[in-house]
PDB file of C-alpha atoms and ligand atoms in Angstrom:
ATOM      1  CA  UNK A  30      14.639   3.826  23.550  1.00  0.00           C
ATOM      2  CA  UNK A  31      13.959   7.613  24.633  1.00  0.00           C
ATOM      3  CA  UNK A  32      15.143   8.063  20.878  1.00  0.00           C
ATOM      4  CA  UNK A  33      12.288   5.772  19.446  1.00  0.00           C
ATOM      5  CA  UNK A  34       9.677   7.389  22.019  1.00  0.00           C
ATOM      6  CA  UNK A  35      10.250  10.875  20.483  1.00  0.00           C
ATOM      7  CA  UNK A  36      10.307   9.465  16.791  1.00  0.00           C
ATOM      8  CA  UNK A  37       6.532   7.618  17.662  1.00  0.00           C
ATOM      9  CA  UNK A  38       5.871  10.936  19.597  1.00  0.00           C
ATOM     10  CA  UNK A  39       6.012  12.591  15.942  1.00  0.00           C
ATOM     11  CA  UNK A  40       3.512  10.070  14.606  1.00  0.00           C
ATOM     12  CA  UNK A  41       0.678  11.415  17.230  1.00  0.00           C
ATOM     13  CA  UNK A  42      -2.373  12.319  15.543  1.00  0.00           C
ATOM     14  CA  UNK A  43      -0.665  12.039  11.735  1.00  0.00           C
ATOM     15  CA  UNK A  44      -1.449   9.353   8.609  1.00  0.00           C
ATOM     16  CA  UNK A  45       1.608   7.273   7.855  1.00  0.00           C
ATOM     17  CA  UNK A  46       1.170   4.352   4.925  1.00  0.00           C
ATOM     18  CA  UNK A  47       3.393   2.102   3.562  1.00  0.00           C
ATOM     19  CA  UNK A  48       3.114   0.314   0.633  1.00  0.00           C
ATOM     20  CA  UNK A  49       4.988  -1.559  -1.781  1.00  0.00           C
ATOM     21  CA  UNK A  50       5.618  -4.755  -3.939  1.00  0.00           C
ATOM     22  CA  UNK A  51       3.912  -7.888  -2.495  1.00  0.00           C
ATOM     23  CA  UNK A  52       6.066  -9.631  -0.225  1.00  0.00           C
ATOM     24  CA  UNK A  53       8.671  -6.473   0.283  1.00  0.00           C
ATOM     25  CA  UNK A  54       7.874  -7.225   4.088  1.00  0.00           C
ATOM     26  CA  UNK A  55       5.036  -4.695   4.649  1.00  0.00           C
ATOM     27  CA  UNK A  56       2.696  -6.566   6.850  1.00  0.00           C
ATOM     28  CA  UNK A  57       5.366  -7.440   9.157  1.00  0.00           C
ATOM     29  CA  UNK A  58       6.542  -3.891   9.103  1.00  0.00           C
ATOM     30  CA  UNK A  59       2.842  -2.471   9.952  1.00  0.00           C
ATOM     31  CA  UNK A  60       2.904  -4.953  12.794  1.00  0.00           C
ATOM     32  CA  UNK A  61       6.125  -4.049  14.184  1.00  0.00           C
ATOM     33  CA  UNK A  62       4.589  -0.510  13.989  1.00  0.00           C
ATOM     34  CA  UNK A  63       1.766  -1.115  15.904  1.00  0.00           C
ATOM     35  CA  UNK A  64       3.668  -2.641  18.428  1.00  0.00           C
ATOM     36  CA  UNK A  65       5.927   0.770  18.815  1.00  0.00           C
ATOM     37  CA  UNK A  66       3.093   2.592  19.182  1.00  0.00           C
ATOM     38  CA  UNK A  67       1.588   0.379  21.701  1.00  0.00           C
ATOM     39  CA  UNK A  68       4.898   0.385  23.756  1.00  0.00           C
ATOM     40  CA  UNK A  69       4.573   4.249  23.218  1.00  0.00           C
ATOM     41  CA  UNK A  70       0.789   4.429  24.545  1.00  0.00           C
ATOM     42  CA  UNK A  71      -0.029   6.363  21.655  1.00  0.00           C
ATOM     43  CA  UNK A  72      -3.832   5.729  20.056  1.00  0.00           C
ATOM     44  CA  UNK A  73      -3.806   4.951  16.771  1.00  0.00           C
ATOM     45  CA  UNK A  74      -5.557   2.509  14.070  1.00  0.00           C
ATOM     46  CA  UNK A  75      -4.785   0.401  11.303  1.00  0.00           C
ATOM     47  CA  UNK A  76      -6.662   0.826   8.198  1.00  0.00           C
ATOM     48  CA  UNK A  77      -6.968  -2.139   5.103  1.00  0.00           C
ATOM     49  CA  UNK A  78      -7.186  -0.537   1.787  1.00  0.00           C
ATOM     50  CA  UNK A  79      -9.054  -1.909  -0.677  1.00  0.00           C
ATOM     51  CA  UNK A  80     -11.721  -2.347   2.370  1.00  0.00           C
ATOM     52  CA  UNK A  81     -11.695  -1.505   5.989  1.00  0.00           C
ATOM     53  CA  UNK A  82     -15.691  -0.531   6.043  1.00  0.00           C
ATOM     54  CA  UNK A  83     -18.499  -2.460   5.632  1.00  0.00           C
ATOM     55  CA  UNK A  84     -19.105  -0.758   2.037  1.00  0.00           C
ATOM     56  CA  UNK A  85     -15.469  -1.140   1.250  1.00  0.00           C
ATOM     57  CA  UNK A  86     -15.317  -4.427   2.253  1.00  0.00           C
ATOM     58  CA  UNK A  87     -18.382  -5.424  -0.358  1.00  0.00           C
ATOM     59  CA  UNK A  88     -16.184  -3.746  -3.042  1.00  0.00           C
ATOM     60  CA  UNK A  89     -13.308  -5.434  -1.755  1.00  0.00           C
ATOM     61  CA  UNK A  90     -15.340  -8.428  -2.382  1.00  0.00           C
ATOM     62  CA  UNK A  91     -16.459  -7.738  -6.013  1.00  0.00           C
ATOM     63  CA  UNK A  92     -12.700  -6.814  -6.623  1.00  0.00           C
ATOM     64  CA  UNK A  93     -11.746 -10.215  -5.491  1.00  0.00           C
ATOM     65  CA  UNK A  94     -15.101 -12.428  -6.889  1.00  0.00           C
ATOM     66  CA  UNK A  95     -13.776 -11.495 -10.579  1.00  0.00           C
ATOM     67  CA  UNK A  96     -10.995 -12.360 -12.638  1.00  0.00           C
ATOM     68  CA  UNK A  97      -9.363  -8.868 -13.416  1.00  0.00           C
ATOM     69  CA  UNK A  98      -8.492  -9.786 -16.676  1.00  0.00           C
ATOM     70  CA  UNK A  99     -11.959  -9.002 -18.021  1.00  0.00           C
ATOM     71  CA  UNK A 100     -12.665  -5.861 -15.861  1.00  0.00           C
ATOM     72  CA  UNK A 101     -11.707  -2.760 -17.561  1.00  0.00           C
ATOM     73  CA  UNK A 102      -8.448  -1.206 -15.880  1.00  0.00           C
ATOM     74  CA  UNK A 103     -10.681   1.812 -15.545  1.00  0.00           C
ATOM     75  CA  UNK A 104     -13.430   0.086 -13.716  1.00  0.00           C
ATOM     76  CA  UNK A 105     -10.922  -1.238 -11.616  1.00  0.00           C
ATOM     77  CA  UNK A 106      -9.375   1.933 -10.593  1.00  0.00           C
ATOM     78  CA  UNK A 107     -12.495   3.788 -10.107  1.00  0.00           C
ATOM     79  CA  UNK A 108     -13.529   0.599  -7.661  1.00  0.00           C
ATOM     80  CA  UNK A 109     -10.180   0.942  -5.494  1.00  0.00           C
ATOM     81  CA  UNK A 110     -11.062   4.970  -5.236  1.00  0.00           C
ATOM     82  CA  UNK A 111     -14.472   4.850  -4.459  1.00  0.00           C
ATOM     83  CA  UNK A 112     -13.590   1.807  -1.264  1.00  0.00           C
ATOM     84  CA  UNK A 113     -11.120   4.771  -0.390  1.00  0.00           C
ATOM     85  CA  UNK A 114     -13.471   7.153  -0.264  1.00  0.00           C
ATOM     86  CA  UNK A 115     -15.552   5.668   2.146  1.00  0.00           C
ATOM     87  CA  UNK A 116     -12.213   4.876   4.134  1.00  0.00           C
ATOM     88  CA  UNK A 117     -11.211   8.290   4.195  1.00  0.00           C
ATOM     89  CA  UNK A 118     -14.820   9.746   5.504  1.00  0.00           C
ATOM     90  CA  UNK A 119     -15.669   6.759   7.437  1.00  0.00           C
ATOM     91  CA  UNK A 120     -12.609   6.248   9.762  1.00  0.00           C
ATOM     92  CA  UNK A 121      -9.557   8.498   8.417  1.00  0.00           C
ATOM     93  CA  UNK A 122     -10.707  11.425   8.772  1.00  0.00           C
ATOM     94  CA  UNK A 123     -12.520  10.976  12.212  1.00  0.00           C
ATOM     95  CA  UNK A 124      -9.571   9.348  13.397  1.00  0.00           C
ATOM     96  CA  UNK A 125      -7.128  11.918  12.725  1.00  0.00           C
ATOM     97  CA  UNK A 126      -9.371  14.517  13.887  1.00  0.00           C
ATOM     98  CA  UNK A 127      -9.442  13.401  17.600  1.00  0.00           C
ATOM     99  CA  UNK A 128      -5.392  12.556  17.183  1.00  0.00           C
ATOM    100  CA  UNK A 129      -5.124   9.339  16.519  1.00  0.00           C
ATOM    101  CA  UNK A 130      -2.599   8.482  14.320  1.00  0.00           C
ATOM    102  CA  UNK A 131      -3.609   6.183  11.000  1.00  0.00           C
ATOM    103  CA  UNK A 132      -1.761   3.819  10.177  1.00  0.00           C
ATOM    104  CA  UNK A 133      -2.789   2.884   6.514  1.00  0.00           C
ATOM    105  CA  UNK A 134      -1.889  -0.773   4.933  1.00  0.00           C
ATOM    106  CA  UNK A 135      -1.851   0.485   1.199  1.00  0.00           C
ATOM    107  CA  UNK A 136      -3.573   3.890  -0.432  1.00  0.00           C
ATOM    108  CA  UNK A 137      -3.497   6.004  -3.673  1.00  0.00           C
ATOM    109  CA  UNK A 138       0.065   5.203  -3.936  1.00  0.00           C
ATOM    110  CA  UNK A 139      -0.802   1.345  -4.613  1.00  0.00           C
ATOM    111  CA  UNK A 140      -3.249   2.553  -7.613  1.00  0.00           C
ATOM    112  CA  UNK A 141      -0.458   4.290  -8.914  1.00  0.00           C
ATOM    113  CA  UNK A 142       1.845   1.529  -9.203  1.00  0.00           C
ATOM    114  CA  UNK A 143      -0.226  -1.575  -9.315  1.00  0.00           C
ATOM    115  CA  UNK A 144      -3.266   0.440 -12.315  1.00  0.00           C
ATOM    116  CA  UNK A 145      -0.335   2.471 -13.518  1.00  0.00           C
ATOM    117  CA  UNK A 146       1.211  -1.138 -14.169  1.00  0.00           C
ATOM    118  CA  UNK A 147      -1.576  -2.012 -16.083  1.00  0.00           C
ATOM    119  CA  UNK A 148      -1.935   0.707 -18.388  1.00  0.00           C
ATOM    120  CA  UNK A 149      -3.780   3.585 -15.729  1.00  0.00           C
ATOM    121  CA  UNK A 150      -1.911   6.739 -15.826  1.00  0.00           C
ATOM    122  CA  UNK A 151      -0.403   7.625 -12.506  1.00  0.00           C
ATOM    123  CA  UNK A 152      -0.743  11.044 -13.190  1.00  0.00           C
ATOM    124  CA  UNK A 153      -4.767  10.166 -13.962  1.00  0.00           C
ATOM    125  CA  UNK A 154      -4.647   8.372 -10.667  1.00  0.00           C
ATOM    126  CA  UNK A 155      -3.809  11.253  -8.407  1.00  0.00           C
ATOM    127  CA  UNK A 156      -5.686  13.469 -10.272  1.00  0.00           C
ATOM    128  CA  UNK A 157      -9.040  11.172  -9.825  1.00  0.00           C
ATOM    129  CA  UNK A 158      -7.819  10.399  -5.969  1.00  0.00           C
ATOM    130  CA  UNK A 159      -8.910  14.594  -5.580  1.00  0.00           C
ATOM    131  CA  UNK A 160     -12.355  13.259  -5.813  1.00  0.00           C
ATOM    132  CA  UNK A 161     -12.503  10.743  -3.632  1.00  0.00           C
ATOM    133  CA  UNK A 162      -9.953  11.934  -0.799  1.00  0.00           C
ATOM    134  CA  UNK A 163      -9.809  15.612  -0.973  1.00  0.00           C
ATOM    135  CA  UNK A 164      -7.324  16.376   0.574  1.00  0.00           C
ATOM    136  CA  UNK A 165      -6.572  13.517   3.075  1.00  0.00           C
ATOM    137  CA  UNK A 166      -3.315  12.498   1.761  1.00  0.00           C
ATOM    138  CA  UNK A 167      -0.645  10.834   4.090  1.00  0.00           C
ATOM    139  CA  UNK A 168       1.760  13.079   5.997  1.00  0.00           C
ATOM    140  CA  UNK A 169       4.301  10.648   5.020  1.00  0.00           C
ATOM    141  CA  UNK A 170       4.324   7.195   2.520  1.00  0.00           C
ATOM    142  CA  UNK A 171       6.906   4.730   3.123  1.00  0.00           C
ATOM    143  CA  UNK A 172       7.593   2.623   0.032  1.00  0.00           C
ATOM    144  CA  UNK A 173       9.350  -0.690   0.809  1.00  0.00           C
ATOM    145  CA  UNK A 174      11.698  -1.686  -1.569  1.00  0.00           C
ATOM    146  CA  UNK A 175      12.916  -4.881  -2.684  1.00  0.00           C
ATOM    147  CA  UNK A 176      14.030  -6.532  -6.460  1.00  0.00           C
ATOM    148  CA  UNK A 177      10.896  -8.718  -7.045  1.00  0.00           C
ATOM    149  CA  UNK A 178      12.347 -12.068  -6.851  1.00  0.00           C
ATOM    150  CA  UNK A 179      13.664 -11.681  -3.537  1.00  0.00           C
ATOM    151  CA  UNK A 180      10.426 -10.413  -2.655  1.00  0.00           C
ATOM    152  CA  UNK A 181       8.731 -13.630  -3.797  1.00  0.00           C
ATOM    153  CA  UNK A 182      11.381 -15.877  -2.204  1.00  0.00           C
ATOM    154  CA  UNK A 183      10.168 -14.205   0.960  1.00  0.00           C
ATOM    155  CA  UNK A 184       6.378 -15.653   0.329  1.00  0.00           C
ATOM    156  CA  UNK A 185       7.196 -19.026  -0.855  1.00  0.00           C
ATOM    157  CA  UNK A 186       6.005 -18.515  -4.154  1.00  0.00           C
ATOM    158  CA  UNK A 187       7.179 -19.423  -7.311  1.00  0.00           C
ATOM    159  CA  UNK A 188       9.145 -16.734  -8.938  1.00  0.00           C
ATOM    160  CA  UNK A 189       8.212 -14.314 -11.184  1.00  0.00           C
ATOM    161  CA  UNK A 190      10.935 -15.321 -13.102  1.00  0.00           C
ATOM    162  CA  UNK A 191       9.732 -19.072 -13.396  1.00  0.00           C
ATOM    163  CA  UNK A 192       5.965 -17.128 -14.661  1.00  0.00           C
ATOM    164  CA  UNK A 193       7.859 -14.660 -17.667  1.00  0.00           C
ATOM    165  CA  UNK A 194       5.540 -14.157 -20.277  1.00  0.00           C
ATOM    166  CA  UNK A 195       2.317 -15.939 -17.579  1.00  0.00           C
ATOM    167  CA  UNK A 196      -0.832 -14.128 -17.779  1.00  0.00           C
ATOM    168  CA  UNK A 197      -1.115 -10.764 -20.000  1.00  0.00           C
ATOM    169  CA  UNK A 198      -0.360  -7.170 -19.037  1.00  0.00           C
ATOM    170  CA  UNK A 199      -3.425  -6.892 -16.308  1.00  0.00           C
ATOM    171  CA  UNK A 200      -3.695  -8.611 -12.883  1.00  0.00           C
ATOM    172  CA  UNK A 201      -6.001 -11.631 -12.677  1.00  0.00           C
ATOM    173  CA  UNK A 202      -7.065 -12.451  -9.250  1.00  0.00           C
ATOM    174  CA  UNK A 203      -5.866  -9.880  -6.915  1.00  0.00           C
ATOM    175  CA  UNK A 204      -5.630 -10.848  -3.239  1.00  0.00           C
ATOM    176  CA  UNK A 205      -4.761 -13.925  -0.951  1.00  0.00           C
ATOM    177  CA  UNK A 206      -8.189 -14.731   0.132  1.00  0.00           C
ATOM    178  CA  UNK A 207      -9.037 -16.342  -2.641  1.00  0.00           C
ATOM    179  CA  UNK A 208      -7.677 -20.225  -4.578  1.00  0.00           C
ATOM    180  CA  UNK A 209      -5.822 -18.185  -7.747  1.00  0.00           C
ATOM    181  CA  UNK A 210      -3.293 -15.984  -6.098  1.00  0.00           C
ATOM    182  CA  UNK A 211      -2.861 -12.794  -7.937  1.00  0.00           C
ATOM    183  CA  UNK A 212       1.156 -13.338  -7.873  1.00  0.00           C
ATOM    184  CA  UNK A 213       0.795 -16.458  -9.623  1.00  0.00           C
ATOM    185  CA  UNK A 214      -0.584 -15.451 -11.831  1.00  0.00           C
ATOM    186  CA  UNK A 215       1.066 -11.978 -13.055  1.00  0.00           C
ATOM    187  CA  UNK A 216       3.880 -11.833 -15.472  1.00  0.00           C
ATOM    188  CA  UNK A 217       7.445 -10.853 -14.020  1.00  0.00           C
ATOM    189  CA  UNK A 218       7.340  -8.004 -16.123  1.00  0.00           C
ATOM    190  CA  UNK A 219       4.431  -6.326 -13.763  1.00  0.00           C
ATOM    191  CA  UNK A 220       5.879  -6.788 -10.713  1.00  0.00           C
ATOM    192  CA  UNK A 221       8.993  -4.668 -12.036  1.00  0.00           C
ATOM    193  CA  UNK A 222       7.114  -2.082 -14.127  1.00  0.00           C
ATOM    194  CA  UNK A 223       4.765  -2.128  -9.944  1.00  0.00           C
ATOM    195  CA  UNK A 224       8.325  -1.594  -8.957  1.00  0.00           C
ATOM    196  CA  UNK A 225       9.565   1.207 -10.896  1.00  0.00           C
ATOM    197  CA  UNK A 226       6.094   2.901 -10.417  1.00  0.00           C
ATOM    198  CA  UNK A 227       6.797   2.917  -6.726  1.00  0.00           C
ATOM    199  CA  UNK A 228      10.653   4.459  -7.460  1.00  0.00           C
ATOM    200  CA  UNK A 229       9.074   6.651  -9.510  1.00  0.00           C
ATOM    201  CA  UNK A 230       5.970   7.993  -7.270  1.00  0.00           C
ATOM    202  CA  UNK A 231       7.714  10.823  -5.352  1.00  0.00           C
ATOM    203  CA  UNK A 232       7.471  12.722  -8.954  1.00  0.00           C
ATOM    204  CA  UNK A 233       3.664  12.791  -9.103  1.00  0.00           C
ATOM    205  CA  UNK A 234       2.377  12.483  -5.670  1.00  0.00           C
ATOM    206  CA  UNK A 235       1.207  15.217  -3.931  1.00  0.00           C
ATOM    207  CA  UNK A 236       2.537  14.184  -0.213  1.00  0.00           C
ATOM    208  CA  UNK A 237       5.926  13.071   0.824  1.00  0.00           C
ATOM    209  CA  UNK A 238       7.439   9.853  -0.261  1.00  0.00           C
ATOM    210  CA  UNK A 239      10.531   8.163   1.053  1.00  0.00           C
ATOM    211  CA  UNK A 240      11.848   5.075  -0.345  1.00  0.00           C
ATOM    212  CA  UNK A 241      12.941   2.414   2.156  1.00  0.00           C
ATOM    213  CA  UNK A 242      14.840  -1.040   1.170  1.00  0.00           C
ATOM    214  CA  UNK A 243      13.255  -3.576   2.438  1.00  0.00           C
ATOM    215  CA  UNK A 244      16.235  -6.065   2.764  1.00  0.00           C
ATOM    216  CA  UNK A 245      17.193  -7.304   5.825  1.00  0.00           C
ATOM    217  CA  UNK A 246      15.731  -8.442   8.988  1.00  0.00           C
ATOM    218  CA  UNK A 247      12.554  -6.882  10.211  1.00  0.00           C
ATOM    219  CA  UNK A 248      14.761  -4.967  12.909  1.00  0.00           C
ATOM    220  CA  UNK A 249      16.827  -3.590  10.296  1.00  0.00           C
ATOM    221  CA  UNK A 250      14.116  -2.327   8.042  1.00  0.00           C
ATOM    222  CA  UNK A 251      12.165  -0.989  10.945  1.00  0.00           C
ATOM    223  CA  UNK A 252      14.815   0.940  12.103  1.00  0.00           C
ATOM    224  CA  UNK A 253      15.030   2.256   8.406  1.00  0.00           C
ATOM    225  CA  UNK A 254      11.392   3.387   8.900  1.00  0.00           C
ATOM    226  CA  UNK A 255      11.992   5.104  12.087  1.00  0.00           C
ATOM    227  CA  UNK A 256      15.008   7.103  10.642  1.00  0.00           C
ATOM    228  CA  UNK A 257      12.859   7.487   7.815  1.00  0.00           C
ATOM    229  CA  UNK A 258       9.887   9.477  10.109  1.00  0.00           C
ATOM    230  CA  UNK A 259      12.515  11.452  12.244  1.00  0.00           C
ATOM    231  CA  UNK A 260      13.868  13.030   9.253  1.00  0.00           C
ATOM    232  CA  UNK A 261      10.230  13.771   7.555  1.00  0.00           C
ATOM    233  CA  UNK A 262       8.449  17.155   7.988  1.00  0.00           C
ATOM    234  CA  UNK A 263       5.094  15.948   9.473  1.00  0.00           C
TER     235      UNK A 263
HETATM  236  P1  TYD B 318      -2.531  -6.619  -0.245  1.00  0.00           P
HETATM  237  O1  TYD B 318      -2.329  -5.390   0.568  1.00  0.00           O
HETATM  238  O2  TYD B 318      -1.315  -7.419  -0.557  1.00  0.00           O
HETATM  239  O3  TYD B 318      -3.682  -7.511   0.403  1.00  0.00           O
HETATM  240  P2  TYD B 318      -3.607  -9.028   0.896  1.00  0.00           P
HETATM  241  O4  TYD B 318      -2.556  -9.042   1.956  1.00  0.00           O
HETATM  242  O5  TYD B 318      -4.994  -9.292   1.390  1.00  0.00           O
HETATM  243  O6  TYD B 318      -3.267  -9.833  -0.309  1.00  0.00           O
HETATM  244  O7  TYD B 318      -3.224  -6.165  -1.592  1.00  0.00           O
HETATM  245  C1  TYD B 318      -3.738  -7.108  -2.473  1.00  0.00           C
HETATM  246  C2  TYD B 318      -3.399  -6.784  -3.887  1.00  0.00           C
HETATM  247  O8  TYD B 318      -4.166  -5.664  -4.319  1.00  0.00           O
HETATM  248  C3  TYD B 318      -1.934  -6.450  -4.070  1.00  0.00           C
HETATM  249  O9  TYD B 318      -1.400  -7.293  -5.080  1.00  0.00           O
HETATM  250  C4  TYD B 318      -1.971  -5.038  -4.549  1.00  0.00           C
HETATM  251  C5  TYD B 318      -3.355  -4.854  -5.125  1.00  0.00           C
HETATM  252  N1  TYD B 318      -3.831  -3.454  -5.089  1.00  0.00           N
HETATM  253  C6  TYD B 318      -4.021  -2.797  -6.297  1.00  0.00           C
HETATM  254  O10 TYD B 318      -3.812  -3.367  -7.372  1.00  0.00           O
HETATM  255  N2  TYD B 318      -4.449  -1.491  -6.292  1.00  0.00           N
HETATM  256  C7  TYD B 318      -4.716  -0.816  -5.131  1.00  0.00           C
HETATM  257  O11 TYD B 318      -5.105   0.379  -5.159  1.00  0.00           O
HETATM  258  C8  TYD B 318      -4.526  -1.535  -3.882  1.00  0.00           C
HETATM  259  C9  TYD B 318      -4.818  -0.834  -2.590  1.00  0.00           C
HETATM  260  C10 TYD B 318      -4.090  -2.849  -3.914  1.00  0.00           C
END
């Protein structure tokens, strides 16, 4: 327990996101967070990215009111980076400059996967994300990992492997909150090539990356997490 104190101790004031596959267990991992840093009395907040501001939550909306397969990936992208933007001057950066630690649900690192897996060069991603974050990028991104049909056992969804071939190269509907779930409706082949992106992010992101599996119980993996932050350079 004093252990755990002095790893949350390290998260005071810094911006921590994970991200990864849907369903490789990181909304249970962000609340089992939270609840370490409550324990911990440390101040921090959660941010939701696409949204998390009034503006970002409109563009949330018009990300979610379409079917993706006719917006242009580039459209897309630039719509995921601009909610960011006002994320990062809204409530990241103010956060972090009175110490509170951020604790971010998704960021650049899910545009370079989940665009990248549509045809959006990573490389383009991170170079575009300079315009719209400067240079708030996390002191430390967890990626959860997990082979994608475990990950959809996990949500009680059909398996990517029952949808091969379903639904073109882009994403359709993106997000839960709304009657066509995105995973239903992307090919098995995106949710590995989203995969490999994330294996393969440490090469052209500009902040630290650690990869984390996500199997096991939620213990397990958070204790993964927290071996993952004591060994980080914050
Ligand atoms: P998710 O965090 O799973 O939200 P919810 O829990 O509301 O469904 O994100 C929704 C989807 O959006 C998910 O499939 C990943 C995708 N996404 C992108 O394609 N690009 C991005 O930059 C972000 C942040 C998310």
């Amino acid at each position: 327990m004093v252990s755990t104190k002095r790893i949350y101790e390290k998260l005071r004031g810094k911006f921590l996101v994970l991200d990864g596959i849907d369903g490789a267990g990181k909304g249970a991992q962000i609340e089992r967070l939270q609840a370490g840093f409550d324990s911990c009395s440390i101040e921090y907040i959660r941010t939701r990215d696409p949204g998390g501001t009034p503006i970002g939550d409109r563009i949330r909306h018009v990300l979610l009111d379409f079917d993706l397969s006719e917006m242009d990936v580039n459209c897309e992208t630039f719509l995921f980076m601009a909610s960011r933007a006002q994320l990062v001057w809204d409530v990241i950066t103010p956060a972090l400059s009175v110490g509170t630690a951020v604790l971010g649900d998704r960021y650049v690192s899910a545009t370079c996967a989940y665009q990248g897996a549509a045809g959006y060069d990573p490389k383009r991603t991170v170079e575009l994300a300079r315009f719209a974050i400067g240079d708030v990028w996390p002191h430390l991104t967890i990626i959860l990992d997990m082979e994608p049909d475990e990950a959809f056992k996990r949500t009680n969804r059909k398996s990517p492997a029952q949808r091969k071939g379903v639904g073109g190269k882009g994403q359709t509907m993106l997000f839960h909150d709304v009657h066509t779930d995105a995973m239903e409706s992307r090919p098995k082949e995106f949710h590995e090539r989203v995969r490999e992106l994330f294996l393969e992010l440490a090469g052209v992101y500009p902040a630290p990356v650690v990869v984390v599996s996500g199997d096991g119980s939620v213990e397990e993996v958070h204790a993964r997490i927290l071996d993952a932050v004591d060994h980080a350079t914050l």
